[in-house]
């Protein structure tokens, strides 16, 4: 949980994200060695940050070319590192006092490919494993691992500064930053692997960064669109799992448990996006509008599925994607019935990007169930269960397969 913040804080000192990650891991090893003997400190995060920064300072001391810089900042760094609670160092008042945000912009530097920027930031900021990132990308793990290693080497070789860019450079890197935050939130909202369906810490980090960007770039509609989308999605979190952590589908959720404050924040952010828009809505504004349709409906039956299907059509035109088409098919099934939707889903069967994507057979299984073709539906649910790496999702899919046997 503390790893991204520690990496970001140490990166400010050593100016190398690869070394910062190693120092953060060293701090964790030190904790594993000392805490069983000395007890867990009152503020474990501050202890880890202090330990990592002490090691970073030692490393800087060993680099002669940083001697002058060390004289200027060493005393302040050591005082903050030994404090009972970690406090960010003051920064330029025109800058963003958030090391995590600096880390995102650094990892999204144009010297890296778009895919490398996103993969590296997910690794450093979100603390995701290579396997989780590969799942989010629908790519082989080996490909993602190589991408991350090459990205770290490139940043170090180019001497990329640990800062938030300004002017045209910021605008050029904004799209990549938004996608990173979006993917981090998604991993927290529906974990690709493990025993838990939700990873709230990732959602909170993504939400915080989206809000900061909204304050930083008040005239960017897509920034507000992303913030609106995340607020509205996060509003459902409490209703998405049952008492034992089991997954609860949208149609079965108790909407009284949806967070009305987050919904209001989402509506406000969407209104800001629409107010500053100078053209057609972008992908995040469209997705936020879809989420708003769900938030406006007090019951599942009141959902305006026709509008949602139309919005997915606009989204598919803006960013053609088989995943978007699959979501559109779900909306079409609710607006027009399962038969036309099944034709849309079957047309996606040959898409290479969806090979091994568990939601394709899951959606198909649901449509077949509604058409009364339960033996085929059971096979699809079983296949989907074999593809997912999240235990909670696997339990739900296997339960749906068993329901088909009883039908």
mmCIF file of C-alpha atoms in Angstrom, residues 18-268:
data_model
loop_
_atom_site.group_PDB
_atom_site.id
_atom_site.type_symbol
_atom_site.label_atom_id
_atom_site.label_comp_id
_atom_site.label_asym_id
_atom_site.label_seq_id
_atom_site.Cartn_x
_atom_site.Cartn_y
_atom_site.Cartn_z
ATOM 1 C CA UNK A 18 14.433 2.013 -11.066
ATOM 2 C CA UNK A 19 16.749 2.834 -8.159
ATOM 3 C CA UNK A 20 13.829 4.344 -6.221
ATOM 4 C CA UNK A 21 11.906 1.085 -6.562
ATOM 5 C CA UNK A 22 14.917 -0.883 -5.307
ATOM 6 C CA UNK A 23 15.305 1.410 -2.279
ATOM 7 C CA UNK A 24 11.605 1.034 -1.474
ATOM 8 C CA UNK A 25 12.049 -2.745 -1.549
ATOM 9 C CA UNK A 26 15.130 -2.437 0.670
ATOM 10 C CA UNK A 27 13.034 -0.521 3.209
ATOM 11 C CA UNK A 28 10.468 -3.322 3.230
ATOM 12 C CA UNK A 29 13.207 -5.912 3.799
ATOM 13 C CA UNK A 30 14.501 -3.812 6.706
ATOM 14 C CA UNK A 31 10.983 -3.755 8.175
ATOM 15 C CA UNK A 32 10.689 -7.533 7.905
ATOM 16 C CA UNK A 33 13.981 -7.851 9.769
ATOM 17 C CA UNK A 34 13.399 -5.235 12.494
ATOM 18 C CA UNK A 35 9.677 -5.136 13.242
ATOM 19 C CA UNK A 36 9.407 -8.714 14.579
ATOM 20 C CA UNK A 37 12.232 -7.820 16.997
ATOM 21 C CA UNK A 38 11.435 -4.203 17.905
ATOM 22 C CA UNK A 39 7.692 -4.077 17.295
ATOM 23 C CA UNK A 40 5.631 -2.379 14.572
ATOM 24 C CA UNK A 41 6.050 1.442 14.729
ATOM 25 C CA UNK A 42 3.072 3.726 15.347
ATOM 26 C CA UNK A 43 3.259 4.995 11.779
ATOM 27 C CA UNK A 44 4.547 2.147 9.574
ATOM 28 C CA UNK A 45 4.308 4.231 6.388
ATOM 29 C CA UNK A 46 6.442 7.037 7.860
ATOM 30 C CA UNK A 47 8.984 4.480 9.100
ATOM 31 C CA UNK A 48 9.267 2.923 5.645
ATOM 32 C CA UNK A 49 9.573 6.333 3.999
ATOM 33 C CA UNK A 50 12.233 7.430 6.508
ATOM 34 C CA UNK A 51 14.248 4.248 5.988
ATOM 35 C CA UNK A 52 14.077 4.494 2.198
ATOM 36 C CA UNK A 53 15.040 8.175 2.247
ATOM 37 C CA UNK A 54 17.976 7.534 4.605
ATOM 38 C CA UNK A 55 19.255 4.980 2.114
ATOM 39 C CA UNK A 56 18.653 7.389 -0.746
ATOM 40 C CA UNK A 57 20.649 10.072 1.058
ATOM 41 C CA UNK A 58 23.489 7.611 1.609
ATOM 42 C CA UNK A 59 23.435 6.803 -2.090
ATOM 43 C CA UNK A 60 23.518 10.482 -3.009
ATOM 44 C CA UNK A 61 26.460 11.013 -0.659
ATOM 45 C CA UNK A 62 28.372 8.333 -2.533
ATOM 46 C CA UNK A 63 27.870 10.159 -5.798
ATOM 47 C CA UNK A 64 30.390 12.960 -5.928
ATOM 48 C CA UNK A 65 28.530 14.877 -8.577
ATOM 49 C CA UNK A 66 25.628 15.324 -6.151
ATOM 50 C CA UNK A 67 27.793 16.711 -3.315
ATOM 51 C CA UNK A 68 26.655 20.309 -3.737
ATOM 52 C CA UNK A 69 23.008 19.313 -3.942
ATOM 53 C CA UNK A 70 23.381 17.195 -0.811
ATOM 54 C CA UNK A 71 24.666 20.191 1.172
ATOM 55 C CA UNK A 72 21.533 22.132 0.258
ATOM 56 C CA UNK A 73 18.928 19.487 0.983
ATOM 57 C CA UNK A 74 20.577 16.910 3.236
ATOM 58 C CA UNK A 75 19.677 18.490 6.588
ATOM 59 C CA UNK A 76 16.010 19.017 5.638
ATOM 60 C CA UNK A 77 15.683 15.511 4.238
ATOM 61 C CA UNK A 78 17.210 13.890 7.323
ATOM 62 C CA UNK A 79 14.973 15.901 9.654
ATOM 63 C CA UNK A 80 11.840 14.905 7.739
ATOM 64 C CA UNK A 81 13.003 11.300 7.490
ATOM 65 C CA UNK A 82 13.412 11.053 11.277
ATOM 66 C CA UNK A 83 10.076 12.725 12.048
ATOM 67 C CA UNK A 84 7.294 10.607 13.493
ATOM 68 C CA UNK A 85 5.125 11.413 10.491
ATOM 69 C CA UNK A 86 6.238 12.015 6.915
ATOM 70 C CA UNK A 87 5.575 15.526 5.584
ATOM 71 C CA UNK A 88 6.121 16.476 1.942
ATOM 72 C CA UNK A 89 8.885 18.993 1.327
ATOM 73 C CA UNK A 90 7.655 22.430 0.234
ATOM 74 C CA UNK A 91 7.643 23.031 -3.490
ATOM 75 C CA UNK A 92 7.281 25.911 -5.888
ATOM 76 C CA UNK A 93 3.818 27.453 -5.252
ATOM 77 C CA UNK A 94 3.054 27.166 -8.957
ATOM 78 C CA UNK A 95 3.941 23.474 -8.941
ATOM 79 C CA UNK A 96 1.825 20.510 -7.824
ATOM 80 C CA UNK A 97 2.828 19.407 -4.331
ATOM 81 C CA UNK A 98 2.223 15.745 -5.032
ATOM 82 C CA UNK A 99 5.087 13.357 -5.654
ATOM 83 C CA UNK A 100 2.724 10.668 -6.917
ATOM 84 C CA UNK A 101 1.516 12.988 -9.664
ATOM 85 C CA UNK A 102 5.100 13.878 -10.564
ATOM 86 C CA UNK A 103 5.818 10.159 -10.807
ATOM 87 C CA UNK A 104 2.905 9.688 -13.220
ATOM 88 C CA UNK A 105 4.086 12.489 -15.523
ATOM 89 C CA UNK A 106 7.658 11.208 -15.393
ATOM 90 C CA UNK A 107 6.578 7.712 -16.370
ATOM 91 C CA UNK A 108 4.465 9.208 -19.166
ATOM 92 C CA UNK A 109 7.391 11.006 -20.760
ATOM 93 C CA UNK A 110 7.393 11.103 -24.603
ATOM 94 C CA UNK A 111 10.728 9.252 -24.746
ATOM 95 C CA UNK A 112 8.677 6.117 -23.944
ATOM 96 C CA UNK A 113 6.114 4.457 -26.162
ATOM 97 C CA UNK A 114 2.474 4.892 -25.117
ATOM 98 C CA UNK A 115 2.242 1.268 -23.960
ATOM 99 C CA UNK A 116 5.485 1.562 -21.980
ATOM 100 C CA UNK A 117 4.285 4.727 -20.242
ATOM 101 C CA UNK A 118 1.117 3.065 -19.017
ATOM 102 C CA UNK A 119 2.765 -0.208 -17.997
ATOM 103 C CA UNK A 120 5.538 1.537 -16.053
ATOM 104 C CA UNK A 121 3.169 3.824 -14.176
ATOM 105 C CA UNK A 122 0.875 0.954 -13.269
ATOM 106 C CA UNK A 123 3.899 -0.864 -11.885
ATOM 107 C CA UNK A 124 5.319 2.078 -9.937
ATOM 108 C CA UNK A 125 2.211 3.979 -8.880
ATOM 109 C CA UNK A 126 -0.349 1.196 -8.630
ATOM 110 C CA UNK A 127 2.030 -1.444 -7.324
ATOM 111 C CA UNK A 128 0.532 -3.945 -9.764
ATOM 112 C CA UNK A 129 2.321 -7.130 -10.631
ATOM 113 C CA UNK A 130 3.453 -7.823 -14.170
ATOM 114 C CA UNK A 131 0.680 -10.430 -14.446
ATOM 115 C CA UNK A 132 -2.004 -7.931 -13.432
ATOM 116 C CA UNK A 133 -0.767 -5.365 -15.926
ATOM 117 C CA UNK A 134 -0.649 -8.004 -18.660
ATOM 118 C CA UNK A 135 -4.260 -8.878 -17.879
ATOM 119 C CA UNK A 136 -5.304 -5.224 -18.094
ATOM 120 C CA UNK A 137 -3.542 -4.987 -21.450
ATOM 121 C CA UNK A 138 -4.720 -8.399 -22.710
ATOM 122 C CA UNK A 139 -1.012 -9.012 -23.484
ATOM 123 C CA UNK A 140 1.532 -11.762 -22.636
ATOM 124 C CA UNK A 141 3.332 -11.323 -19.302
ATOM 125 C CA UNK A 142 6.764 -11.589 -20.937
ATOM 126 C CA UNK A 143 5.931 -8.677 -23.229
ATOM 127 C CA UNK A 144 4.902 -6.468 -20.305
ATOM 128 C CA UNK A 145 7.976 -7.428 -18.245
ATOM 129 C CA UNK A 146 10.329 -6.474 -21.075
ATOM 130 C CA UNK A 147 8.415 -3.249 -21.649
ATOM 131 C CA UNK A 148 8.820 -2.185 -18.013
ATOM 132 C CA UNK A 149 12.531 -2.986 -17.875
ATOM 133 C CA UNK A 150 13.212 -1.095 -21.101
ATOM 134 C CA UNK A 151 11.169 1.884 -19.893
ATOM 135 C CA UNK A 152 13.189 2.215 -16.673
ATOM 136 C CA UNK A 153 16.448 2.028 -18.581
ATOM 137 C CA UNK A 154 15.300 4.643 -21.071
ATOM 138 C CA UNK A 155 14.268 7.120 -18.362
ATOM 139 C CA UNK A 156 17.602 6.694 -16.601
ATOM 140 C CA UNK A 157 19.614 6.995 -19.808
ATOM 141 C CA UNK A 158 17.751 10.138 -20.900
ATOM 142 C CA UNK A 159 17.971 11.766 -17.480
ATOM 143 C CA UNK A 160 14.234 12.512 -17.429
ATOM 144 C CA UNK A 161 13.437 15.100 -14.743
ATOM 145 C CA UNK A 162 11.144 14.294 -11.837
ATOM 146 C CA UNK A 163 8.668 17.109 -12.441
ATOM 147 C CA UNK A 164 5.246 18.013 -13.778
ATOM 148 C CA UNK A 165 5.624 19.533 -17.281
ATOM 149 C CA UNK A 166 4.067 22.794 -18.396
ATOM 150 C CA UNK A 167 2.677 24.236 -21.608
ATOM 151 C CA UNK A 168 2.473 22.143 -24.788
ATOM 152 C CA UNK A 169 4.431 19.273 -23.261
ATOM 153 C CA UNK A 170 1.834 18.846 -20.523
ATOM 154 C CA UNK A 171 -0.982 18.757 -23.064
ATOM 155 C CA UNK A 172 0.861 16.147 -25.140
ATOM 156 C CA UNK A 173 1.281 13.871 -22.141
ATOM 157 C CA UNK A 174 -2.179 14.358 -20.666
ATOM 158 C CA UNK A 175 -3.899 11.601 -22.664
ATOM 159 C CA UNK A 176 -1.418 9.028 -21.470
ATOM 160 C CA UNK A 177 -1.740 10.222 -17.860
ATOM 161 C CA UNK A 178 -5.531 9.948 -17.994
ATOM 162 C CA UNK A 179 -5.315 6.414 -19.344
ATOM 163 C CA UNK A 180 -2.909 5.429 -16.577
ATOM 164 C CA UNK A 181 -5.232 6.748 -13.871
ATOM 165 C CA UNK A 182 -8.184 5.021 -15.543
ATOM 166 C CA UNK A 183 -6.426 1.652 -15.632
ATOM 167 C CA UNK A 184 -5.281 1.975 -12.019
ATOM 168 C CA UNK A 185 -8.860 2.629 -10.940
ATOM 169 C CA UNK A 186 -10.124 -0.316 -12.970
ATOM 170 C CA UNK A 187 -7.675 -2.679 -11.289
ATOM 171 C CA UNK A 188 -8.942 -1.492 -7.916
ATOM 172 C CA UNK A 189 -12.583 -1.648 -8.995
ATOM 173 C CA UNK A 190 -12.428 -5.176 -10.407
ATOM 174 C CA UNK A 191 -9.178 -6.929 -9.504
ATOM 175 C CA UNK A 192 -7.862 -9.166 -12.260
ATOM 176 C CA UNK A 193 -6.435 -11.729 -9.855
ATOM 177 C CA UNK A 194 -6.411 -12.756 -6.201
ATOM 178 C CA UNK A 195 -8.996 -13.496 -3.544
ATOM 179 C CA UNK A 196 -10.589 -10.037 -3.353
ATOM 180 C CA UNK A 197 -12.921 -8.469 -5.883
ATOM 181 C CA UNK A 198 -12.050 -4.900 -4.840
ATOM 182 C CA UNK A 199 -8.716 -3.204 -4.090
ATOM 183 C CA UNK A 200 -9.951 0.044 -2.489
ATOM 184 C CA UNK A 201 -6.501 1.625 -2.086
ATOM 185 C CA UNK A 202 -6.014 1.688 -5.865
ATOM 186 C CA UNK A 203 -9.428 3.283 -6.390
ATOM 187 C CA UNK A 204 -8.633 5.931 -3.772
ATOM 188 C CA UNK A 205 -5.263 6.784 -5.351
ATOM 189 C CA UNK A 206 -6.811 7.037 -8.810
ATOM 190 C CA UNK A 207 -9.685 9.192 -7.527
ATOM 191 C CA UNK A 208 -7.309 11.534 -5.711
ATOM 192 C CA UNK A 209 -5.109 11.966 -8.788
ATOM 193 C CA UNK A 210 -8.136 12.572 -11.001
ATOM 194 C CA UNK A 211 -9.368 15.277 -8.609
ATOM 195 C CA UNK A 212 -5.930 16.931 -8.529
ATOM 196 C CA UNK A 213 -5.838 16.971 -12.320
ATOM 197 C CA UNK A 214 -9.294 18.540 -12.352
ATOM 198 C CA UNK A 215 -8.019 21.428 -10.221
ATOM 199 C CA UNK A 216 -4.865 21.719 -12.315
ATOM 200 C CA UNK A 217 -6.580 21.705 -15.708
ATOM 201 C CA UNK A 218 -10.023 23.303 -15.221
ATOM 202 C CA UNK A 219 -10.539 23.857 -18.955
ATOM 203 C CA UNK A 220 -9.867 20.260 -20.034
ATOM 204 C CA UNK A 221 -13.209 18.431 -20.513
ATOM 205 C CA UNK A 222 -11.645 14.980 -20.581
ATOM 206 C CA UNK A 223 -9.970 15.571 -17.208
ATOM 207 C CA UNK A 224 -13.372 16.348 -15.684
ATOM 208 C CA UNK A 225 -14.890 13.473 -17.662
ATOM 209 C CA UNK A 226 -12.453 11.023 -16.108
ATOM 210 C CA UNK A 227 -13.069 12.423 -12.631
ATOM 211 C CA UNK A 228 -16.826 12.101 -13.164
ATOM 212 C CA UNK A 229 -16.485 8.526 -14.379
ATOM 213 C CA UNK A 230 -14.387 7.459 -11.388
ATOM 214 C CA UNK A 231 -16.641 9.220 -8.856
ATOM 215 C CA UNK A 232 -19.736 7.541 -10.284
ATOM 216 C CA UNK A 233 -18.119 4.121 -10.509
ATOM 217 C CA UNK A 234 -16.706 4.389 -6.982
ATOM 218 C CA UNK A 235 -20.151 5.297 -5.646
ATOM 219 C CA UNK A 236 -21.263 1.675 -6.164
ATOM 220 C CA UNK A 237 -18.340 0.032 -4.357
ATOM 221 C CA UNK A 238 -20.113 -0.746 -1.074
ATOM 222 C CA UNK A 239 -22.920 -2.544 -2.921
ATOM 223 C CA UNK A 240 -20.678 -4.601 -5.214
ATOM 224 C CA UNK A 241 -19.778 -7.228 -2.611
ATOM 225 C CA UNK A 242 -21.825 -9.189 -0.084
ATOM 226 C CA UNK A 243 -21.157 -9.899 3.605
ATOM 227 C CA UNK A 244 -18.565 -12.567 2.801
ATOM 228 C CA UNK A 245 -16.887 -10.629 0.005
ATOM 229 C CA UNK A 246 -18.862 -12.348 -2.742
ATOM 230 C CA UNK A 247 -19.497 -10.449 -5.967
ATOM 231 C CA UNK A 248 -22.936 -8.828 -6.362
ATOM 232 C CA UNK A 249 -24.055 -8.121 -9.930
ATOM 233 C CA UNK A 250 -25.414 -4.698 -10.901
ATOM 234 C CA UNK A 251 -28.996 -5.945 -11.194
ATOM 235 C CA UNK A 252 -28.872 -7.405 -7.678
ATOM 236 C CA UNK A 253 -27.205 -4.472 -5.918
ATOM 237 C CA UNK A 254 -28.939 -2.606 -3.103
ATOM 238 C CA UNK A 255 -28.896 0.893 -4.537
ATOM 239 C CA UNK A 256 -29.547 2.382 -1.122
ATOM 240 C CA UNK A 257 -25.902 1.505 -0.435
ATOM 241 C CA UNK A 258 -24.664 3.577 -3.365
ATOM 242 C CA UNK A 259 -22.741 6.591 -2.080
ATOM 243 C CA UNK A 260 -24.903 9.629 -2.880
ATOM 244 C CA UNK A 261 -22.092 12.068 -2.074
ATOM 245 C CA UNK A 262 -19.843 10.486 -4.713
ATOM 246 C CA UNK A 263 -22.753 10.474 -7.158
ATOM 247 C CA UNK A 264 -23.255 14.214 -6.602
ATOM 248 C CA UNK A 265 -19.526 14.771 -7.117
ATOM 249 C CA UNK A 266 -19.718 12.746 -10.316
ATOM 250 C CA UNK A 267 -22.670 14.722 -11.648
ATOM 251 C CA UNK A 268 -20.859 17.985 -10.823
#
